[in-house]
Amino acid sequence: MDSDVEMNAASDEEVMDDEDYYDYCYSDVGDDGDGGSEEELVPVDYDEGLEAEGTDEVVSRREQTFVVLNEEVISERQEEDVSKVSAVLLITREEACALLHHYKWNISKLSDEWFADEEKVRHTVGLLLNGNHEPGSRKLTCGICFEGYSSDTMSSAGCAHFYCHECWEGYISAAIGGGPGCLSLRCPDPSCSAMVLQGMVNELAKDEDKAKYARFLLRAYVEGSKKTKWCPAPDCTCAVEFLGDENYDVSCNCKFSFCWNCTEEAHRPVNCETVSKWILKNSAESENMNWILANSKPCPKCKRPIEKNQGCMHMTCTPPCKFEFCWLCLGAWSDHGERTGGFYACNRYESAKKEGVYDETESRRERAKNSLERYMHYYERWASNQTSRQKAQADLLKAEKDQLANLTYIYGIPETQLKFIIEAWSQIIECRRVLKWTYAYGYYLDDKVKSDFFEYLQGEAESGLERLHQCAEKDLHNFLTPVKFESTETTTPTVAEFGEFRVKLAGLTSVTRNYFENLVQALEAGLEDVHATAQAAGTSIAGTSSKKGGTKSKKKQHTKPSSDHTDDGWPCERCTFLNPPSVVVCSVCEKSRY
């Protein structure tokens, strides 16, 4: 980021790329005689064009770096891997499944070790090369309940240890109830390492245990992959396969956005380490201790912390201590009298403070108080933006469910051409998330120069987001509810007025998106350009001090609208939107022309 001007303004090209969102476009109408051409604003009919907004969802301009997988797709991929290994290694499906689970579904590693030493791999996993499937006699004794059973009611895991089906059912059920460890279940005999395969589970276990086992196996397939993780949202059954290498923020089909690296809520521009520290700080007891230090004092006798809940300085500790002391100097109340300024005006504290008696204790309390106040400053704003984000998510659902249909009914505009409202709310939700995490970023930013510049950028971000949020929330409401006048008559805004609102909301969405994208990139880079810019500015000032105007005059010429645009309109310095010459306030970002 070279300057704050770059953060505030979207380029002309960027704004015009969003032609889907505007009711007006530029059209050549003739030659002016000098080789140039005049331009005018031509209204676009709602019924013609703008089909680009008719998509079912707003697609990010950034390259997709992840793929969302549902359970059906995951199951198909798992079955493909099992079938491939079974065909290559010439083993059964159940054996291939056990091998892949042991090797965390790494087919290449399994193949290398299998062909290097098949016997060793079988012994490690528990797959017997020559399993004993036939009992030696028609009647056997179960090794668990020690009852005699016929051979057709006994089973083994391919070894010589046979158990009755009832005991097998209880053994498998207990293992499945213990969690995913059942996928590596071995023979009940402690000296035997034979693996209990899925085929045996499906044959002997209850239906509910079979379903749990299959569920554990499916989850193990995702959890064993280095590129796939389950969505952490409650009750979500999808997984996300990550294909990128830098931006870890992903979004599931359930609309939950999270960081693929740490599985916490999406937190750009803050890194995972900072998020971990911030979450720990929010839940740790350290802030409770800071509050105790800042708002209480220890009883001079029993040392228990005492909170002052009344106005006078006469404190009485709770039973059984009941020690009476002065809140200011912590001295015994019996020592107070006329010589100390009266019972309710202790001046010993001030004299003692001047002598340095209470410096260490009070300085520690003061530090704790300042630390607590600073933390509360950042936490309250972090939490407030989270609340606003949740409200915006509810408003987005309301817009999708009701408002688009109402606007279609009132103005006759197809819902496919009202998607700019959905995009605005989606952008508000994303910006609230970014703004929320900037407070965690600012809390741990200890560079004074960077901190000042960061607070300026953060303030600009808040200002721009509030304009967009107000436009989507309050201005839109005017077109959904008829306006009442004193005569009790109601009027509905015209289609032309709605078109002007559409231009404004779409423009604010574009400008806000560009600003926040630049802000995120700058913060992720650590605001490294701040010191470089400061040094360059110092060098520039020193080198141009003898010149009149110098760089400053050039900057004015670059940002100030040219007088040549008096007839055609004037470009806004902040968002570069070309406004009609009759207005003095930008129609998009509401910045004054002069």
Coordinates of C-alpha atoms in Angstrom, one line a residue:
M1 CA 0.0 0.0 0.0
D2 CA 1.6 3.2 -1.2
S3 CA -0.7 5.7 0.5
D4 CA -4.0 6.2 2.1
V5 CA -5.3 7.6 -1.1
E6 CA -4.9 4.2 -2.7
M7 CA -6.9 2.6 0.1
N8 CA -9.8 5.1 -0.2
A9 CA -10.3 5.2 -4.0
A10 CA -11.1 2.5 -6.5
S11 CA -9.7 3.0 -9.9
D12 CA -12.0 4.1 -12.8
E13 CA -11.4 0.7 -14.4
E14 CA -12.4 -1.2 -11.3
V15 CA -15.6 0.8 -10.9
M16 CA -16.5 0.4 -14.6
D17 CA -15.9 -3.4 -14.4
D18 CA -19.0 -3.6 -12.2
E19 CA -21.3 -2.5 -15.1
D20 CA -23.7 -5.2 -14.0
Y21 CA -24.6 -3.1 -10.9
Y22 CA -25.5 0.2 -12.6
D23 CA -28.5 1.4 -14.4
Y24 CA -26.5 3.7 -16.6
C25 CA -23.7 3.1 -19.1
Y26 CA -21.5 5.2 -21.3
S27 CA -22.3 5.4 -25.0
D28 CA -20.5 7.3 -27.8
V29 CA -23.0 9.6 -29.6
G30 CA -20.9 11.5 -31.9
D31 CA -17.6 13.1 -32.8
D32 CA -16.8 16.5 -31.3
G33 CA -14.6 17.5 -34.2
D34 CA -11.3 17.1 -32.4
G35 CA -11.0 13.4 -32.9
G36 CA -12.7 12.7 -29.5
S37 CA -16.2 11.8 -28.8
E38 CA -18.9 13.1 -26.4
E39 CA -20.3 10.8 -23.8
E40 CA -23.7 10.8 -22.2
L41 CA -25.5 8.6 -19.7
V42 CA -28.0 6.3 -21.3
P43 CA -30.6 4.5 -19.1
V44 CA -30.6 0.7 -19.4
D45 CA -34.0 -1.0 -19.3
Y46 CA -34.5 -3.4 -16.4
D47 CA -35.9 -6.0 -18.8
E48 CA -32.9 -6.0 -21.1
G49 CA -29.5 -7.1 -19.9
L50 CA -28.1 -7.2 -16.5
E51 CA -28.4 -11.0 -16.7
A52 CA -25.1 -11.2 -15.1
E53 CA -26.8 -10.5 -11.8
G54 CA -29.1 -13.5 -12.3
T55 CA -26.8 -16.0 -10.9
D56 CA -27.9 -18.0 -7.9
E57 CA -25.1 -16.7 -5.7
V58 CA -22.5 -14.0 -5.6
V59 CA -19.2 -15.4 -6.9
S60 CA -16.0 -14.0 -5.6
R61 CA -13.6 -12.4 -8.0
R62 CA -10.7 -14.1 -6.4
E63 CA -9.7 -17.5 -7.7
Q64 CA -11.4 -20.3 -5.9
T65 CA -8.8 -22.0 -3.7
F66 CA -11.0 -24.7 -2.1
V67 CA -13.7 -27.3 -3.0
V68 CA -16.7 -28.2 -0.7
L69 CA -17.4 -31.9 -0.5
N70 CA -20.6 -33.5 0.7
E71 CA -20.8 -36.9 2.3
E72 CA -21.8 -38.6 -1.0
V73 CA -18.7 -37.3 -2.8
I74 CA -16.5 -38.2 0.1
S75 CA -17.9 -41.7 0.2
E76 CA -17.3 -42.1 -3.6
R77 CA -13.7 -41.0 -3.2
Q78 CA -13.2 -43.3 -0.4
E79 CA -14.6 -46.3 -2.3
E80 CA -12.4 -45.4 -5.3
D81 CA -9.3 -45.5 -3.1
V82 CA -10.3 -48.8 -1.5
S83 CA -11.1 -50.4 -4.8
K84 CA -7.8 -49.2 -6.3
V85 CA -5.7 -50.7 -3.4
S86 CA -7.7 -53.9 -3.4
A87 CA -7.1 -54.4 -7.2
V88 CA -3.3 -53.5 -7.0
L89 CA -2.5 -55.5 -3.9
L90 CA -4.8 -58.4 -4.7
I91 CA -6.5 -58.4 -1.3
T92 CA -10.1 -58.1 -0.2
R93 CA -11.9 -54.8 0.2
E94 CA -12.0 -55.1 4.0
E95 CA -8.3 -55.7 4.2
A96 CA -7.6 -52.8 1.8
C97 CA -9.8 -50.6 4.1
A98 CA -7.9 -51.6 7.2
L99 CA -4.5 -51.0 5.5
L100 CA -5.5 -47.5 4.2
H101 CA -6.8 -46.5 7.7
H102 CA -3.5 -47.5 9.3
Y103 CA -1.6 -45.5 6.7
K104 CA -4.0 -42.5 7.0
W105 CA -5.2 -43.1 3.4
N106 CA -1.8 -42.5 1.9
I107 CA -1.8 -44.9 -1.0
S108 CA 1.7 -44.2 -2.2
K109 CA 3.2 -44.8 1.3
L110 CA 1.2 -48.0 1.7
S111 CA 2.3 -49.3 -1.7
D112 CA 6.0 -48.6 -1.1
E113 CA 6.0 -50.4 2.3
W114 CA 3.8 -53.3 1.1
F115 CA 6.0 -54.2 -1.9
A116 CA 9.1 -53.7 0.2
D117 CA 8.0 -56.1 3.0
E118 CA 4.4 -57.5 2.8
E119 CA 4.8 -59.8 5.8
K120 CA 5.9 -56.9 8.0
V121 CA 3.0 -54.7 7.0
R122 CA 0.5 -57.6 7.6
H123 CA 2.0 -58.2 11.0
T124 CA 1.9 -54.5 11.9
V125 CA -1.7 -54.0 10.8
G126 CA -2.9 -57.4 12.1
L127 CA -3.8 -59.0 8.7
L128 CA -3.1 -62.8 9.0
L129 CA -1.6 -64.3 5.8
N130 CA -3.1 -67.7 6.5
G131 CA -6.1 -67.2 8.7
N132 CA -7.8 -70.1 10.4
H133 CA -11.4 -69.9 9.5
E134 CA -12.5 -73.4 10.3
P135 CA -12.9 -74.7 13.8
G136 CA -11.1 -77.9 14.8
S137 CA -14.3 -79.5 16.2
R138 CA -18.1 -79.2 16.0
K139 CA -18.4 -78.0 19.6
L140 CA -16.3 -75.2 21.1
T141 CA -15.9 -73.2 24.3
C142 CA -16.3 -69.5 24.2
G143 CA -13.2 -67.7 25.5
I144 CA -15.3 -65.0 27.2
C145 CA -18.4 -66.6 28.7
F146 CA -16.8 -70.1 28.8
E147 CA -20.0 -71.7 27.6
G148 CA -20.1 -74.5 25.1
Y149 CA -21.5 -73.8 21.6
S150 CA -21.7 -75.4 18.3
S151 CA -19.2 -74.3 15.7
D152 CA -21.8 -72.6 13.5
T153 CA -22.5 -70.1 16.4
M154 CA -18.8 -69.2 16.9
S155 CA -16.6 -66.9 15.0
S156 CA -13.0 -65.6 15.0
A157 CA -11.0 -62.7 13.5
G158 CA -9.2 -65.1 11.2
C159 CA -7.2 -66.5 14.1
A160 CA -7.6 -69.6 16.3
H161 CA -9.6 -67.8 19.0
F162 CA -13.3 -68.4 18.7
Y163 CA -16.0 -66.7 20.6
C164 CA -19.8 -66.9 20.6
H165 CA -21.8 -64.4 18.5
E166 CA -23.4 -62.9 21.6
C167 CA -20.0 -62.1 23.2
W168 CA -18.7 -60.8 19.8
E169 CA -21.7 -58.5 19.6
G170 CA -21.1 -57.1 23.1
Y171 CA -17.3 -56.8 22.5
I172 CA -17.8 -54.9 19.2
S173 CA -20.6 -52.7 20.7
A174 CA -18.4 -51.7 23.6
A175 CA -15.5 -50.8 21.2
I176 CA -17.8 -48.7 18.9
G177 CA -19.2 -46.9 21.9
G178 CA -15.6 -45.9 22.9
G179 CA -15.1 -43.9 19.7
P180 CA -13.1 -44.1 16.5
G181 CA -10.6 -46.5 18.1
C182 CA -12.9 -49.3 17.0
L183 CA -11.5 -49.0 13.5
S184 CA -8.3 -50.7 14.8
L185 CA -10.2 -53.3 16.9
R186 CA -8.2 -56.5 17.5
C187 CA -9.0 -60.0 18.7
P188 CA -10.2 -60.2 22.3
D189 CA -7.4 -62.5 23.2
P190 CA -4.6 -60.3 24.7
S191 CA -1.9 -62.3 23.0
C192 CA -3.4 -62.1 19.5
S193 CA -3.1 -59.1 17.1
A194 CA -5.6 -60.2 14.5
M195 CA -7.6 -57.3 13.1
V196 CA -11.4 -57.3 13.3
L197 CA -12.4 -56.3 9.8
Q198 CA -15.5 -54.3 8.7
G199 CA -17.1 -57.5 7.2
M200 CA -17.2 -59.1 10.6
V201 CA -18.6 -56.0 12.2
N202 CA -21.4 -55.9 9.6
E203 CA -22.1 -59.5 10.2
L204 CA -22.2 -59.6 14.0
A205 CA -22.9 -56.0 15.2
K206 CA -26.3 -54.3 15.8
D207 CA -27.7 -52.0 13.0
E208 CA -27.0 -48.9 15.0
D209 CA -23.4 -50.0 15.7
K210 CA -22.9 -50.7 12.0
A211 CA -24.0 -47.2 11.1
K212 CA -21.7 -45.7 13.8
Y213 CA -18.8 -47.8 12.5
A214 CA -19.4 -46.6 8.9
R215 CA -19.6 -43.0 10.1
F216 CA -16.3 -43.4 12.0
L217 CA -14.7 -44.8 8.8
L218 CA -16.0 -42.0 6.6
R219 CA -14.7 -39.3 9.1
A220 CA -11.3 -41.1 9.3
Y221 CA -11.0 -40.7 5.6
V222 CA -11.3 -36.9 5.8
E223 CA -9.3 -36.6 9.0
G224 CA -6.4 -38.6 7.6
S225 CA -6.1 -36.4 4.6
K226 CA -3.7 -33.4 4.7
K227 CA -5.8 -31.4 2.2
T228 CA -9.3 -32.0 3.5
K229 CA -11.0 -31.0 6.8
W230 CA -14.5 -31.2 8.1
C231 CA -16.5 -28.0 8.4
P232 CA -16.5 -27.1 12.1
A233 CA -20.0 -25.6 12.0
P234 CA -22.5 -27.5 14.2
D235 CA -24.5 -30.2 12.4
C236 CA -22.7 -29.6 9.2
T237 CA -21.7 -32.8 7.3
C238 CA -19.6 -31.3 4.6
A239 CA -15.8 -31.2 4.3
V240 CA -13.5 -28.7 2.5
E241 CA -10.6 -29.6 0.3
F242 CA -8.0 -26.9 0.3
L243 CA -6.2 -26.2 -3.0
G244 CA -4.4 -22.9 -2.3
D245 CA -1.3 -22.1 -0.3
E246 CA -1.8 -18.6 1.1
N247 CA -5.3 -17.4 1.9
Y248 CA -6.7 -20.0 4.3
D249 CA -10.2 -18.5 4.6
V250 CA -12.8 -20.9 3.1
S251 CA -16.6 -20.9 3.1
C252 CA -18.7 -24.1 3.4
N253 CA -22.1 -24.7 1.7
C254 CA -23.7 -24.1 5.1
K255 CA -22.5 -20.4 4.7
F256 CA -20.0 -20.8 7.6
S257 CA -16.6 -19.3 6.8
F258 CA -13.6 -20.6 8.7
C259 CA -9.8 -20.7 8.5
W260 CA -8.7 -24.0 7.0
N261 CA -5.4 -23.9 8.8
C262 CA -6.7 -23.6 12.4
T263 CA -10.4 -24.3 11.9
E264 CA -11.4 -21.2 13.8
E265 CA -13.8 -18.6 12.4
A266 CA -12.4 -16.9 9.3
H267 CA -10.1 -14.2 10.6
R268 CA -8.2 -12.4 7.9
P269 CA -6.2 -10.2 8.2
V270 CA -5.2 -11.6 11.6
N271 CA -2.9 -14.6 11.6
C272 CA -3.7 -17.8 13.4
E273 CA -1.3 -17.2 16.3
T274 CA -2.9 -13.8 17.1
V275 CA -6.4 -15.4 17.0
S276 CA -5.3 -18.1 19.4
K277 CA -3.9 -15.6 21.8
W278 CA -7.0 -13.4 21.6
I279 CA -9.4 -16.3 22.1
L280 CA -7.4 -17.5 25.1
K281 CA -7.3 -14.0 26.5
N282 CA -11.1 -13.7 26.2
S283 CA -11.6 -17.0 28.1
A284 CA -8.7 -17.0 30.5
E285 CA -8.7 -16.0 34.2
S286 CA -6.1 -13.3 33.6
E287 CA -8.6 -10.6 33.0
N288 CA -10.5 -11.6 36.2
M289 CA -7.2 -11.1 38.1
N290 CA -6.7 -7.7 36.4
W291 CA -10.2 -6.7 37.4
I292 CA -9.5 -7.8 41.0
L293 CA -6.3 -5.8 41.0
A294 CA -7.9 -2.7 39.5
N295 CA -11.1 -2.6 41.5
S296 CA -10.3 -4.1 44.9
K297 CA -7.7 -3.9 47.7
P298 CA -6.5 -6.6 50.1
C299 CA -7.6 -6.5 53.7
P300 CA -4.6 -5.5 55.8
K301 CA -5.3 -8.3 58.3
C302 CA -6.6 -11.4 56.4
K303 CA -5.4 -10.3 52.9
R304 CA -8.7 -11.2 51.2
P305 CA -9.6 -8.8 48.3
I306 CA -12.2 -6.2 49.3
E307 CA -14.4 -4.3 46.8
K308 CA -15.6 -0.8 47.9
N309 CA -19.4 -0.7 47.4
Q310 CA -20.2 2.5 49.4
G311 CA -19.1 6.1 49.4
C312 CA -17.2 6.4 52.7
M313 CA -13.6 5.3 53.3
H314 CA -14.5 3.3 56.4
M315 CA -14.1 -0.4 55.4
T316 CA -15.1 -3.4 57.4
C317 CA -13.9 -6.8 56.3
T318 CA -16.5 -9.7 56.2
P319 CA -16.7 -12.1 59.1
P320 CA -14.8 -13.8 60.7
C321 CA -12.1 -11.1 60.1
K322 CA -14.3 -7.9 60.7
F323 CA -11.2 -5.8 60.6
E324 CA -11.9 -2.0 60.2
F325 CA -9.5 0.0 58.1
C326 CA -9.2 3.0 55.8
W327 CA -9.7 2.4 52.1
L328 CA -7.1 5.0 51.2
C329 CA -4.2 4.2 53.4
L330 CA -5.2 0.7 54.5
G331 CA -4.4 1.7 58.1
A332 CA -6.4 0.7 61.1
W333 CA -9.6 2.8 61.4
S334 CA -8.9 3.2 65.1
D335 CA -5.8 5.2 64.3
H336 CA -7.8 7.8 62.4
G337 CA -9.0 11.0 64.0
E338 CA -8.5 14.8 63.9
R339 CA -4.8 14.5 63.3
T340 CA -5.4 12.6 60.0
G341 CA -8.0 15.0 58.7
G342 CA -11.1 13.5 60.3
F343 CA -12.8 10.1 60.0
Y344 CA -13.9 10.7 56.4
A345 CA -10.9 12.6 55.0
C346 CA -7.7 10.7 55.3
N347 CA -4.7 12.8 54.3
R348 CA -2.1 10.3 55.4
Y349 CA -2.4 8.6 52.0
E350 CA -1.3 11.7 50.0
S351 CA 1.7 12.3 52.3
A352 CA 2.7 8.7 52.2
K353 CA 2.4 8.7 48.4
K354 CA 4.7 11.7 48.2
E355 CA 7.2 9.8 50.4
G356 CA 7.1 6.8 48.1
V357 CA 5.6 4.3 50.6
Y358 CA 2.7 3.2 48.3
D359 CA 4.4 3.6 44.9
E360 CA 4.9 0.0 44.2
T361 CA 1.5 -1.2 45.2
E362 CA -0.3 1.6 43.6
S363 CA 1.7 1.5 40.4
R364 CA 0.9 -2.2 40.0
R365 CA -2.8 -1.4 40.6
E366 CA -2.6 1.4 38.1
R367 CA -1.0 -0.8 35.5
A368 CA -3.7 -3.4 36.0
K369 CA -6.4 -0.8 35.6
N370 CA -4.9 0.6 32.4
S371 CA -4.4 -2.8 31.0
L372 CA -8.0 -3.7 31.8
E373 CA -9.4 -0.5 30.3
R374 CA -7.3 -1.0 27.1
Y375 CA -8.5 -4.6 26.8
M376 CA -12.1 -3.6 27.4
H377 CA -11.8 -0.9 24.7
Y378 CA -10.8 -3.4 22.0
Y379 CA -13.0 -6.3 23.3
E380 CA -16.2 -4.2 23.3
R381 CA -15.7 -3.1 19.7
W382 CA -14.7 -6.6 18.7
A383 CA -17.9 -7.9 20.2
S384 CA -20.1 -5.1 18.8
N385 CA -19.0 -5.8 15.3
Q386 CA -19.7 -9.5 15.8
T387 CA -23.2 -8.5 17.0
S388 CA -23.7 -6.3 13.9
R389 CA -22.5 -9.1 11.7
Q390 CA -25.0 -11.5 13.1
K391 CA -27.8 -8.9 12.6
A392 CA -26.6 -8.4 9.0
Q393 CA -26.8 -12.2 8.5
A394 CA -30.4 -12.2 9.7
D395 CA -31.1 -9.2 7.4
L396 CA -29.6 -11.1 4.5
L397 CA -31.9 -14.1 5.1
K398 CA -34.9 -11.7 5.4
A399 CA -33.9 -10.0 2.1
E400 CA -33.7 -13.4 0.3
K401 CA -36.9 -14.6 1.8
D402 CA -39.2 -11.6 1.6
Q403 CA -37.8 -8.3 0.4
L404 CA -36.9 -9.3 -3.1
A405 CA -40.3 -10.7 -3.7
N406 CA -41.9 -7.5 -2.3
L407 CA -39.8 -5.3 -4.6
T408 CA -40.7 -7.4 -7.6
Y409 CA -44.4 -7.0 -6.7
I410 CA -44.1 -3.2 -6.1
Y411 CA -41.9 -2.2 -9.1
G412 CA -42.3 -5.2 -11.4
I413 CA -38.6 -5.8 -11.5
P414 CA -37.5 -9.5 -11.8
E415 CA -35.7 -10.9 -8.7
T416 CA -32.8 -11.8 -10.9
Q417 CA -32.1 -8.1 -11.4
L418 CA -32.3 -7.4 -7.6
K419 CA -29.2 -9.5 -6.7
F420 CA -27.3 -6.3 -6.0
I421 CA -29.1 -6.2 -2.7
I422 CA -27.9 -9.7 -1.8
E423 CA -24.4 -8.8 -2.8
A424 CA -24.5 -5.6 -0.6
W425 CA -25.6 -7.6 2.4
S426 CA -23.0 -10.3 1.7
Q427 CA -20.3 -7.6 1.5
I428 CA -21.5 -6.0 4.8
I429 CA -21.2 -9.4 6.5
E430 CA -17.7 -9.9 5.2
C431 CA -16.6 -6.4 6.1
R432 CA -18.0 -6.7 9.6
R433 CA -15.9 -9.9 10.0
V434 CA -12.8 -8.1 8.8
L435 CA -13.4 -5.0 10.9
K436 CA -14.1 -7.2 14.0
W437 CA -10.7 -8.9 13.7
T438 CA -8.9 -5.6 13.1
Y439 CA -9.5 -4.9 16.8
A440 CA -7.6 -8.0 17.8
Y441 CA -4.9 -6.9 15.3
G442 CA -4.7 -3.5 16.9
Y443 CA -4.6 -4.8 20.5
Y444 CA -1.3 -6.7 19.8
L445 CA 0.2 -3.9 17.6
D446 CA 3.0 -2.3 19.6
D447 CA 4.6 0.0 17.0
K448 CA 3.5 3.6 17.7
V449 CA 3.9 4.8 14.1
K450 CA 2.1 1.8 12.7
S451 CA -0.5 2.0 15.4
D452 CA -1.4 5.6 14.5
F453 CA -1.6 4.8 10.8
F454 CA -3.6 1.6 11.5
E455 CA -6.2 3.6 13.6
Y456 CA -6.6 6.0 10.7
L457 CA -7.2 3.2 8.2
Q458 CA -9.5 1.5 10.6
G459 CA -11.5 4.7 11.1
E460 CA -11.9 5.1 7.3
A461 CA -13.0 1.5 7.1
E462 CA -15.6 2.0 9.8
S463 CA -16.9 5.2 8.1
G464 CA -17.2 3.5 4.7
L465 CA -18.9 0.4 6.1
E466 CA -21.4 2.5 8.0
R467 CA -22.4 4.3 4.8
L468 CA -23.0 1.0 3.1
H469 CA -24.8 -0.6 6.0
Q470 CA -27.1 2.4 6.4
C471 CA -27.9 2.5 2.7
A472 CA -28.7 -1.2 2.7
E473 CA -30.7 -1.1 5.9
K474 CA -32.5 2.2 6.1
D475 CA -32.6 3.5 2.5
L476 CA -33.9 0.2 1.2
H477 CA -36.7 0.3 3.8
N478 CA -38.1 3.5 2.2
F479 CA -38.8 1.4 -1.0
L480 CA -40.5 -1.4 0.9
T481 CA -42.8 0.9 3.0
P482 CA -45.1 3.6 1.4
V483 CA -44.4 7.1 2.6
K484 CA -47.1 8.9 4.6
F485 CA -47.8 12.6 4.4
E486 CA -49.8 14.9 6.6
S487 CA -52.8 14.4 4.4
T488 CA -52.7 10.7 5.4
E489 CA -52.1 9.8 1.7
T490 CA -49.3 7.3 0.9
T491 CA -47.0 7.4 -2.0
T492 CA -44.6 4.8 -3.3
P493 CA -41.2 5.9 -4.7
T494 CA -41.0 5.7 -8.5
V495 CA -39.0 3.2 -10.5
A496 CA -36.6 6.1 -11.4
E497 CA -35.9 6.8 -7.7
F498 CA -35.3 3.1 -7.2
G499 CA -32.9 3.2 -10.0
E500 CA -31.0 6.0 -8.3
F501 CA -30.9 4.0 -5.1
R502 CA -29.6 1.0 -7.0
V503 CA -26.7 3.0 -8.5
K504 CA -25.9 4.3 -5.0
L505 CA -26.0 0.9 -3.2
A506 CA -24.1 -0.9 -6.0
G507 CA -21.4 1.8 -6.1
L508 CA -21.0 1.8 -2.3
T509 CA -20.7 -2.0 -2.4
S510 CA -17.9 -1.8 -5.0
V511 CA -16.0 1.0 -3.2
T512 CA -16.3 -0.7 0.2
R513 CA -15.1 -4.0 -1.3
N514 CA -12.1 -2.4 -2.9
Y515 CA -11.1 -0.6 0.3
F516 CA -11.4 -3.6 2.5
E517 CA -9.5 -5.8 0.1
N518 CA -6.6 -3.2 0.1
L519 CA -6.9 -2.9 3.9
V520 CA -6.6 -6.7 4.4
Q521 CA -3.6 -6.9 2.1
A522 CA -1.9 -4.0 3.9
L523 CA -2.5 -5.5 7.4
E524 CA -1.3 -8.9 6.3
A525 CA 1.9 -7.3 5.0
G526 CA 2.4 -5.9 8.5
L527 CA 2.0 -2.3 7.3
E528 CA 5.6 -2.4 6.2
D529 CA 5.1 0.5 3.8
V530 CA 4.5 2.9 6.7
H531 CA 8.2 3.4 7.7
A532 CA 9.3 3.3 4.1
T533 CA 6.7 6.0 3.2
A534 CA 7.7 8.1 6.1
Q535 CA 11.4 8.0 5.1
A536 CA 10.5 8.7 1.4
A537 CA 8.3 11.6 2.5
G538 CA 11.2 13.0 4.6
T539 CA 13.6 12.7 1.7
S540 CA 11.1 14.3 -0.7
I541 CA 10.5 17.2 1.6
A542 CA 14.2 17.8 2.0
G543 CA 14.8 17.6 -1.7
T544 CA 12.0 19.9 -2.8
S545 CA 12.2 22.5 -0.1
S546 CA 13.7 25.0 -2.5
K547 CA 11.0 24.4 -5.1
K548 CA 7.6 26.1 -5.2
G549 CA 4.7 23.8 -5.4
G550 CA 6.9 20.7 -6.2
T551 CA 5.3 17.4 -5.5
K552 CA 2.5 19.0 -3.7
S553 CA 1.2 20.8 -6.7
K554 CA 1.5 17.7 -8.8
K555 CA -0.6 15.8 -6.3
K556 CA -3.3 18.4 -6.4
Q557 CA -3.4 18.3 -10.2
H558 CA -3.7 14.5 -10.0
T559 CA -6.6 14.3 -7.5
K560 CA -8.6 17.5 -8.2
P561 CA -11.2 17.3 -10.9
S562 CA -10.2 19.0 -14.1
S563 CA -12.2 22.0 -15.3
D564 CA -12.6 20.2 -18.6
H565 CA -15.2 18.0 -16.9
T566 CA -17.5 20.9 -16.1
D567 CA -20.0 20.0 -18.8
D568 CA -19.7 16.2 -18.6
G569 CA -19.6 15.8 -14.8
W570 CA -16.9 15.5 -12.2
P571 CA -15.1 12.5 -10.8
C572 CA -15.2 11.9 -7.0
E573 CA -11.7 12.1 -5.4
R574 CA -12.6 9.2 -3.1
C575 CA -14.4 6.6 -5.2
T576 CA -13.7 8.1 -8.8
F577 CA -17.4 7.9 -9.6
L578 CA -18.4 10.3 -12.4
N579 CA -21.1 12.5 -11.0
P580 CA -23.5 14.8 -12.9
P581 CA -22.3 18.5 -12.9
S582 CA -25.5 19.6 -11.1
V583 CA -24.6 17.9 -7.8
V584 CA -22.0 18.9 -5.3
V585 CA -22.0 15.7 -3.3
C586 CA -20.9 12.3 -4.6
S587 CA -23.9 10.1 -5.4
V588 CA -22.0 7.0 -4.3
C589 CA -19.8 7.8 -1.2
E590 CA -21.4 11.2 -0.3
K591 CA -18.0 13.0 -0.4
S592 CA -18.3 16.8 -1.1
R593 CA -17.0 18.0 -4.4
Y594 CA -14.9 20.8 -2.9

